[in-house]
Amino acid sequence: MNFYDVIIIGGGVVGCMTARALSRYTLSVLLIEKESDIGMGASSANSAIIHSGEDPMPGTLKAEMNRLANPMWDQLSAELGIPFKRTGAYIVALDEPCGCLDALQERARENGVSTEMISADEMMKREPRVNPATAGALYTPTAGMVDPFAACLAPLENAVMNGVTVMTETAFIDFIKEGNRILGIKTSRGDFACRWVVNAAGLYSDEVMHKAGVRPDFKITPRKGEYYILDKSEIQIDNILFPVPTEVSKGILVLGSTHGNILVGPNSQSTPEKENRAVTQMGLAEIWAGSQRLVPSIAPRSIIAVFAGLRATGNAHALNVDYSHDFVIEIPKEVHGLVNLGGIESPGLTSAPAIAQRVVDLLKDAGEKLVEKKNFNPIRPERPRFNHLSHDEQAALVAKDPRYGRMICRCEMITEGEIVAEIHSPLPAKTYDAIKRRTWLGTGRCLGSFDMPRVVAILSQELGVSPLEITKKGAGSEFLVRLTKDVEA
Ligand SMILES: Cc1cc2nc3c(=O)[nH]c(=O)nc-3n(C[C@H](O)[C@H](O)[C@H](O)COP(=O)(O)OP(=O)(O)OC[C@H]3O[C@@H](n4cnc5c(N)ncnc54)[C@H](O)[C@@H]3O)c2cc1C
């Protein structure tokens, strides 16, 4: 049985940031992910905001992690090449006096977050597309936008460069225990021995902790959030626009993205199903109505895609205890060898680097002697992005490798060279969606109808497998069912 000092269950942003934080030390670390790629859960289906931290209730772990993590993103972005823009955000009061924002400003003050109240005129000046019925806004200058998939990929790639092992298509099944001590885990790809397990399983974190005998009353009840993506050529908004938040949600937003598209959403619907990310007619109608309230000029013809994400909301109704307002970040007493992370809903993307640091601190507090590696390298080199280069740089790249001269995705201008580089990267892209998440190929108005057959051919050639084996997102999502007569001949 292979042995690791630490095994991380789950390759979302929390698991990936934790892997990178641990890779700084002389520990052997394995990260397992049940899906065909990392970042296929909540971490790449969200609003992609690095929150300033005005919203969480003061005194909660959410407020603390958000406050600690927000300033970390500049350095993370610089070291790891994660697209990040510190744009600031506006919580816009509509049809109601600006006084409704006073309580939020006070909460921000308690959370140590700087804010500025701005008038309706100033709001219209800064974002002329906002509903003219605005009564003003609360501006939080430290909020920003991030590429949410790069926020998973880049730290984990850096962790791999620093010695971490990653296994995808590997599902945690159970713990191997002796008494109340964890000795390892059983997975769909065999057993592994270890001293520590980090539960970063997102929506399934409740099931993982129950198998360890921890918090039997804790239950994740997903809350679905639906979105529209708008074509970037239609309308430009570089801001993050929130309505005034409610008890359970920050409301339906209109916001730009690091990639230039505009997002509209999310709503917040409780659902018993952990795998159901389908959008609904009712949900889409709700987010459209919300977006029209904030920015009435958005037109339906701008819509190019829809998606939904599931928040890992924790509840413990059985004991009449409600965890839904906070993260669980702990080394539980009931069992030795578990770092337990649960209920990591929003602001979990923002907080991930601080949660990762807290995992390191908890291990130290538990007596783990963490020795820093002499050769830890914090830098993850970025791969060339053809459409970000000058003409001269593009010409030089094509001269070096002609595959950078073959355009595969015409909407987003992604070349064969970029696709091949992702297939052979430290965390190899083996499916169509894995390439899409890494390059943004297929995210323009044609939604991949031009590039898809070409990407299947490139994947088949580079991986040395039949095109019939190429999938969209893992087993069961194959594109092709049989070879045609022409190919057989
Ligand atoms: C609609 C919506 C909007 C949001 N907006 C924001 C925002 O703007 N800003 C912000 O800060 N946060 C936001 N969040 C919250 C944020 O996305 C999450 O808190 C964060 O992504 C959680 O990361 P994670 O790694 O804990 O979970 P996940 O990304 O879900 O990762 C968990 C991983 O564990 C894997 N896994 C599960 N079970 C097993 C098993 N048995 N074996 C192996 N692997 C397993 C899963 O496949 C998954 O990849 C939003 C969330 C949603 C849903």
XYZ file of C-alpha atoms and ligand atoms in Angstrom:
542
model
C 0.000 0.000 0.000
C 1.469 3.408 -0.987
C 1.986 5.735 1.985
C 1.505 9.528 2.088
C 1.847 11.930 5.002
C -1.314 13.734 3.881
C -4.131 12.759 1.521
C -6.503 15.511 0.353
C -9.971 14.407 -0.755
C -11.306 16.777 -3.428
C -9.764 18.836 -6.205
C -11.837 22.007 -5.870
C -10.253 25.359 -5.077
C -9.946 24.458 -1.366
C -8.180 21.124 -2.048
C -5.925 22.674 -4.713
C -4.889 25.642 -2.528
C -4.312 23.258 0.392
C -2.107 21.026 -1.781
C -0.002 24.033 -2.733
C 0.263 25.264 0.877
C 1.431 21.800 2.017
C 3.855 21.426 -0.909
C 6.047 24.049 0.773
C 7.003 21.415 3.406
C 8.873 18.100 3.297
C 5.630 16.094 3.319
C 4.450 13.481 0.842
C 1.015 14.623 -0.344
C -1.624 12.953 -2.534
C -4.732 14.757 -3.818
C -7.571 12.555 -5.087
C -10.484 13.768 -7.203
C -13.415 11.574 -8.217
C -14.068 13.380 -11.520
C -12.009 13.254 -14.740
C -10.464 16.648 -13.981
C -10.015 19.015 -11.077
C -12.328 22.007 -10.522
C -15.499 20.379 -11.829
C -17.574 21.139 -8.699
C -18.653 24.473 -7.199
C -15.208 25.938 -7.807
C -15.776 26.565 -11.498
C -19.541 27.286 -11.395
C -19.809 30.474 -9.354
C -19.734 34.268 -9.642
C -15.904 34.330 -9.550
C -15.813 37.247 -7.121
C -13.026 37.818 -4.634
C -15.293 39.307 -2.005
C -14.113 42.196 0.104
C -15.781 40.605 3.162
C -18.540 43.056 4.076
C -21.282 40.412 4.011
C -20.425 37.566 6.479
C -21.647 37.904 10.050
C -18.894 39.379 12.240
C -17.186 36.791 14.427
C -17.752 33.904 12.019
C -15.043 31.848 10.331
C -16.479 33.098 7.028
C -15.742 36.702 8.021
C -12.261 35.819 9.318
C -11.233 33.690 6.310
C -12.591 36.293 3.858
C -10.696 39.108 5.595
C -7.436 37.147 5.692
C -7.722 35.810 2.124
C -8.770 38.915 0.200
C -5.316 40.585 0.275
C -3.584 37.283 -0.621
C -4.940 37.291 -4.170
C -2.508 39.878 -5.600
C 0.526 37.768 -4.707
C -1.205 34.521 -5.730
C -2.087 36.025 -9.081
C 1.493 37.251 -9.613
C 3.168 33.974 -8.557
C 0.760 31.564 -10.205
C -0.477 33.487 -13.255
C -4.131 33.521 -12.148
C -6.126 36.183 -14.047
C -7.356 38.606 -11.341
C -8.720 42.171 -11.429
C -9.275 44.215 -8.270
C -12.252 46.128 -9.612
C -14.173 46.950 -6.446
C -17.899 46.195 -6.123
C -21.097 48.208 -5.748
C -24.067 47.217 -3.615
C -26.728 49.235 -5.345
C -29.838 50.476 -3.550
C -32.853 50.523 -5.872
C -36.215 52.184 -5.188
C -35.301 52.434 -1.518
C -33.511 55.055 0.514
C -29.764 54.518 0.823
C -30.241 54.020 4.573
C -30.777 50.304 3.863
C -27.031 50.172 3.255
C -26.129 51.652 6.652
C -26.444 48.318 8.442
C -24.256 46.684 5.808
C -21.661 49.423 6.124
C -21.608 48.899 9.885
C -21.168 45.145 9.393
C -18.299 45.848 6.966
C -16.687 48.093 9.594
C -16.944 45.302 12.190
C -15.353 42.911 9.678
C -12.472 45.345 9.080
C -13.525 46.056 5.475
C -13.252 49.566 4.041
C -16.312 50.940 2.239
C -17.564 54.188 0.790
C -21.162 55.337 0.434
C -21.683 56.944 -2.970
C -24.572 59.043 -4.264
C -26.941 58.095 -7.079
C -25.218 60.613 -9.395
C -21.777 59.190 -8.637
C -23.074 55.634 -9.189
C -24.490 56.623 -12.593
C -21.160 58.245 -13.487
C -19.162 55.151 -12.568
C -21.585 52.714 -14.255
C -23.987 54.493 -16.629
C -25.899 51.276 -17.331
C -27.223 51.002 -13.779
C -30.971 51.491 -13.295
C -31.504 55.279 -13.001
C -33.890 54.551 -10.108
C -30.806 53.926 -7.959
C -30.692 55.743 -4.642
C -26.910 55.307 -4.333
C -24.544 52.481 -3.498
C -22.076 51.066 -1.010
C -18.697 50.751 -2.739
C -16.227 48.126 -1.513
C -12.905 48.879 -3.247
C -11.116 45.639 -2.327
C -13.491 43.277 -4.188
C -12.271 41.726 -7.421
C -12.817 39.174 -10.174
C -10.788 36.027 -10.740
C -10.659 33.255 -13.326
C -12.208 30.562 -11.086
C -10.776 27.592 -12.944
C -7.262 29.032 -13.006
C -7.718 29.479 -9.247
C -7.834 25.648 -9.008
C -5.446 24.693 -11.806
C -2.591 27.111 -11.101
C -2.008 26.270 -7.403
C -2.325 22.541 -8.053
C 0.060 22.690 -11.002
C 2.500 24.529 -8.737
C 1.947 21.865 -6.051
C 2.746 19.139 -8.621
C 5.933 21.029 -9.575
C 6.791 20.895 -5.856
C 6.209 17.150 -5.523
C 2.473 16.623 -4.862
C 0.828 13.596 -6.548
C -2.630 14.024 -8.135
C -5.004 11.202 -9.052
C -8.202 12.048 -10.936
C -11.043 9.526 -11.458
C -10.237 8.325 -7.945
C -13.161 8.387 -5.502
C -12.811 8.203 -1.728
C -14.881 5.257 -0.462
C -14.057 4.852 3.244
C -11.456 5.306 5.950
C -9.108 2.588 7.134
C -9.076 2.977 10.915
C -7.646 1.314 13.991
C -9.799 2.349 16.919
C -10.240 6.084 16.471
C -6.988 6.557 14.515
C -7.096 6.981 10.711
C -4.489 4.772 9.024
C -5.479 5.354 5.420
C -8.324 5.440 2.930
C -10.053 3.059 0.522
C -10.644 4.498 -2.955
C -12.031 3.335 -6.288
C -8.387 2.842 -7.335
C -7.099 0.945 -4.326
C -6.081 1.624 -0.743
C -3.583 4.249 0.437
C -1.977 4.559 3.859
C -1.519 7.984 5.423
C -1.165 9.914 8.675
C -3.569 12.730 7.826
C -6.645 13.128 5.617
C -7.980 16.552 4.622
C -11.711 16.472 3.882
C -12.140 18.997 1.040
C -14.988 17.127 -0.662
C -17.344 20.114 -1.045
C -20.936 18.903 -1.428
C -19.868 15.479 -0.152
C -17.900 16.730 2.862
C -20.787 15.628 5.137
C -20.606 12.021 3.873
C -16.806 11.957 4.285
C -16.930 13.256 7.878
C -19.722 10.799 8.768
C -17.518 7.912 7.605
C -14.891 9.147 10.063
C -17.533 9.233 12.826
C -17.569 13.040 13.022
C -20.607 15.397 13.288
C -23.314 12.803 12.451
C -25.905 15.615 12.543
C -24.166 17.756 9.911
C -25.863 17.656 6.525
C -25.115 19.462 3.277
C -28.294 20.649 1.560
C -27.189 22.140 -1.769
C -28.442 25.549 -2.832
C -28.509 25.953 -6.568
C -27.499 29.195 -8.268
C -28.340 29.696 -11.960
C -26.638 32.049 -14.426
C -26.783 33.540 -17.896
C -23.529 34.279 -19.744
C -23.699 37.224 -22.135
C -21.723 37.713 -25.328
C -18.808 40.043 -24.695
C -19.260 41.837 -27.987
C -22.770 43.004 -26.997
C -22.279 45.049 -23.843
C -19.316 45.992 -21.666
C -19.539 46.117 -17.881
C -16.278 45.990 -15.950
C -17.921 46.360 -12.560
C -19.460 44.044 -9.987
C -23.014 45.163 -9.276
C -24.928 43.652 -6.343
C -28.450 44.456 -5.191
C -29.012 44.879 -1.438
C -28.484 41.348 0.034
C -31.130 39.186 1.714
C -30.758 36.817 4.711
C -29.798 33.819 2.525
C -28.164 35.313 -0.532
C -26.165 38.224 -1.855
C -28.851 38.592 -4.532
C -28.866 38.519 -8.332
C -25.831 40.312 -9.710
C -24.658 41.718 -12.984
C -20.913 41.581 -13.323
C -18.039 41.492 -15.723
C -15.428 38.741 -15.718
C -11.675 38.430 -16.198
C -12.477 37.057 -19.622
C -14.714 39.919 -20.804
C -18.096 38.161 -20.758
C -20.876 39.426 -18.512
C -22.517 37.139 -15.970
C -26.083 37.493 -14.715
C -27.164 35.534 -11.623
C -27.300 33.652 -9.319
C -30.590 32.840 -7.623
C -30.648 30.580 -4.564
C -32.827 27.448 -4.559
C -32.518 24.655 -2.009
C -32.383 21.218 -3.648
C -31.941 17.687 -2.284
C -29.917 16.611 -5.350
C -26.118 16.900 -5.212
C -25.591 16.107 -8.878
C -28.412 18.094 -10.480
C -26.915 21.194 -12.071
C -29.689 21.618 -14.650
C -31.072 25.116 -15.102
C -34.832 25.609 -14.835
C -37.242 27.851 -16.705
C -38.405 29.397 -13.434
C -34.869 29.990 -12.221
C -33.810 31.654 -15.465
C -36.910 33.883 -15.397
C -35.990 34.888 -11.827
C -32.409 35.848 -12.663
C -33.490 37.708 -15.785
C -35.963 39.776 -13.764
C -33.217 40.472 -11.175
C -30.736 41.576 -13.825
C -33.284 43.871 -15.468
C -33.812 45.611 -12.134
C -30.081 46.367 -11.850
C -29.244 46.971 -15.536
C -32.419 47.466 -17.626
C -30.535 47.786 -20.950
C -29.358 44.161 -21.069
C -31.080 42.536 -24.048
C -31.988 38.825 -24.396
C -30.084 38.611 -27.694
C -26.846 38.965 -25.687
C -27.363 35.603 -23.976
C -25.022 32.891 -25.223
C -25.064 30.255 -22.482
C -26.527 29.174 -19.149
C -25.095 27.223 -16.233
C -25.766 26.412 -12.590
C -23.590 25.778 -9.540
C -24.433 24.140 -6.195
C -23.475 25.778 -2.914
C -22.394 23.340 -0.177
C -24.695 24.738 2.507
C -24.373 22.956 5.848
C -27.294 22.398 8.192
C -27.804 20.423 11.341
C -31.560 20.567 11.776
C -31.666 17.302 13.711
C -29.992 18.948 16.695
C -31.630 22.284 16.034
C -28.178 23.710 15.391
C -27.690 25.749 12.253
C -24.239 25.686 10.662
C -25.511 27.410 7.564
C -23.932 30.703 8.540
C -20.427 29.374 8.915
C -17.624 27.200 7.607
C -16.443 24.134 9.537
C -12.615 24.163 9.743
C -11.321 21.860 12.462
C -9.331 18.896 13.672
C -12.158 17.014 15.365
C -11.508 15.332 18.727
C -13.489 12.153 17.939
C -10.865 10.830 15.545
C -7.084 11.162 15.046
C -5.802 12.095 11.599
C -8.599 14.192 10.068
C -8.643 17.853 9.078
C -12.317 18.472 8.511
C -13.575 21.186 6.148
C -17.339 21.458 5.673
C -20.015 23.865 4.536
C -17.543 25.799 2.379
C -20.120 27.818 0.498
C -19.635 31.473 -0.507
C -17.198 33.149 0.160
C -15.304 29.848 -0.239
C -13.540 30.760 -3.478
C -12.257 33.993 -1.942
C -11.350 32.285 1.331
C -9.591 29.209 -0.122
C -5.994 30.474 0.347
C -6.688 31.418 3.982
C -8.434 28.077 4.602
C -5.347 26.338 3.153
C -3.105 28.324 5.516
C -5.428 27.432 8.434
C -5.014 23.717 7.537
C -1.233 24.161 7.805
C -1.647 25.953 11.159
C -3.974 23.241 12.500
C -1.424 20.567 11.575
C 1.308 22.531 13.363
C -0.939 22.929 16.427
C -1.513 19.165 16.368
C 2.244 18.654 16.779
C 3.205 18.071 13.148
C 6.834 19.162 12.612
C 6.609 21.006 9.320
C 10.008 21.540 7.723
C 10.158 23.948 4.775
C 11.675 22.549 1.571
C 14.871 24.341 0.542
C 13.912 24.093 -3.120
C 10.216 25.100 -2.907
C 9.399 27.061 -6.048
C 6.369 29.365 -5.667
C 6.281 30.327 -9.353
C 4.076 28.571 -11.873
C 5.135 29.734 -15.336
C 2.245 30.831 -17.549
C 1.890 29.190 -20.960
C 1.609 31.511 -23.980
C -1.906 32.735 -24.848
C -1.797 33.565 -28.553
C -4.530 36.209 -28.514
C -2.839 38.106 -25.656
C 0.402 38.550 -27.650
C 1.546 41.352 -29.947
C 1.857 40.590 -33.695
C 5.648 40.297 -33.350
C 5.338 37.902 -30.423
C 2.754 35.841 -32.319
C 5.046 35.636 -35.354
C 7.978 34.529 -33.177
C 5.844 31.827 -31.534
C 4.616 30.499 -34.886
C 8.194 30.447 -36.220
C 9.195 28.291 -33.217
C 6.150 25.996 -33.400
C 3.837 26.209 -36.436
C 0.978 24.692 -34.419
C 0.526 28.163 -32.856
C -0.373 29.319 -36.374
C -3.363 26.947 -36.691
C -6.512 28.581 -35.294
C -8.820 25.961 -33.724
C -11.338 28.161 -31.876
C -12.230 31.151 -34.030
C -14.379 32.990 -31.487
C -11.769 32.974 -28.715
C -8.730 32.654 -31.050
C -7.220 29.540 -29.452
C -4.537 27.762 -31.465
C -3.517 24.129 -31.821
C -0.222 24.945 -30.062
C -2.085 26.084 -26.924
C -4.258 22.957 -26.894
C -1.253 20.632 -27.287
C 0.558 22.495 -24.476
C -2.405 21.880 -22.131
C -2.533 18.172 -23.027
C 1.136 17.811 -22.019
C 1.065 20.163 -18.995
C 1.792 19.152 -15.355
C -1.983 18.518 -14.895
C -2.741 17.112 -18.340
C -6.034 18.072 -20.018
C -7.539 14.798 -21.267
C -11.107 15.825 -22.159
C -12.756 18.546 -24.247
C -14.028 20.382 -21.164
C -10.589 20.187 -19.518
C -9.162 22.072 -22.500
C -12.093 24.488 -22.428
C -11.554 25.313 -18.735
C -7.812 25.848 -19.289
C -7.975 27.942 -22.491
C -11.585 29.302 -22.669
C -11.884 27.604 -26.079
C -15.526 26.995 -27.053
C -16.879 29.771 -24.825
C -17.709 32.251 -27.596
C -20.980 32.643 -29.465
C -20.634 29.424 -31.515
C -20.134 27.470 -28.252
C -17.579 25.127 -29.769
C -19.463 23.965 -32.855
C -16.437 24.855 -35.039
C -13.637 23.666 -32.771
C -15.127 20.508 -31.251
C -14.276 17.976 -34.042
C -10.799 19.482 -34.356
C -10.180 19.221 -30.603
C -11.331 15.577 -30.647
C -8.792 14.853 -33.411
C -5.971 16.650 -31.544
C -6.760 14.865 -28.248
C -6.852 11.510 -30.053
C -3.504 12.135 -31.738
C -1.701 13.527 -28.676
C -3.041 10.927 -26.217
C -2.507 8.092 -28.733
C -6.067 6.754 -28.382
C -8.986 6.236 -30.778
C -11.259 9.273 -31.352
C -14.059 7.020 -30.063
C -12.442 7.233 -26.597
C -12.377 11.041 -26.468
C -14.961 12.438 -24.058
C -16.496 15.774 -23.177
C -16.007 15.336 -19.415
C -15.101 11.719 -18.614
C -16.558 8.223 -19.086
C -20.105 8.246 -20.474
C -19.708 11.527 -22.376
C -17.981 10.165 -25.511
C -18.554 12.334 -28.613
C -18.506 9.566 -31.250
C -20.342 6.249 -31.324
C -18.681 4.451 -34.275
C -16.172 4.962 -37.051
C -17.636 5.958 -40.412
C -17.049 3.923 -43.596
C -14.544 6.500 -44.881
C -12.395 6.320 -41.757
C -12.516 2.502 -41.714
C -11.370 2.403 -45.353
C -23.748 29.761 -7.399
C -22.496 29.973 -6.608
C -21.879 31.223 -6.567
C -20.739 31.422 -5.817
N -20.078 32.614 -5.902
C -18.925 32.786 -5.193
C -18.174 33.974 -5.332
O -18.464 34.824 -6.172
N -17.091 34.144 -4.535
C -16.730 33.225 -3.599
O -15.773 33.460 -2.866
N -17.381 32.039 -3.503
C -18.450 31.803 -4.293
N -19.112 30.609 -4.235
C -18.618 29.577 -3.330
C -17.419 28.841 -3.911
O -17.621 28.510 -5.264
C -17.197 27.578 -3.088
O -17.201 27.906 -1.733
C -15.886 26.909 -3.409
O -15.758 26.709 -4.786
C -15.824 25.587 -2.665
O -14.660 24.912 -3.051
P -14.444 23.418 -2.585
O -13.104 23.020 -3.026
O -14.756 23.318 -1.130
O -15.612 22.587 -3.296
P -15.706 22.001 -4.770
O -15.233 22.938 -5.791
O -17.107 21.503 -4.936
O -14.700 20.791 -4.750
C -14.944 19.591 -4.041
C -14.346 18.487 -4.884
O -14.413 17.262 -4.158
C -14.637 16.227 -5.073
N -15.162 15.076 -4.350
C -16.356 14.974 -3.729
N -16.512 13.738 -3.198
C -15.387 13.053 -3.490
C -14.965 11.714 -3.232
N -15.748 10.834 -2.584
N -13.751 11.320 -3.686
C -12.946 12.192 -4.371
N -13.321 13.472 -4.657
C -14.524 13.900 -4.214
C -15.650 16.835 -6.024
O -15.719 16.139 -7.244
C -15.125 18.256 -6.175
O -14.259 18.407 -7.266
C -20.228 30.365 -5.027
C -20.817 29.098 -5.097
C -21.908 28.894 -5.921
C -22.459 27.517 -6.061
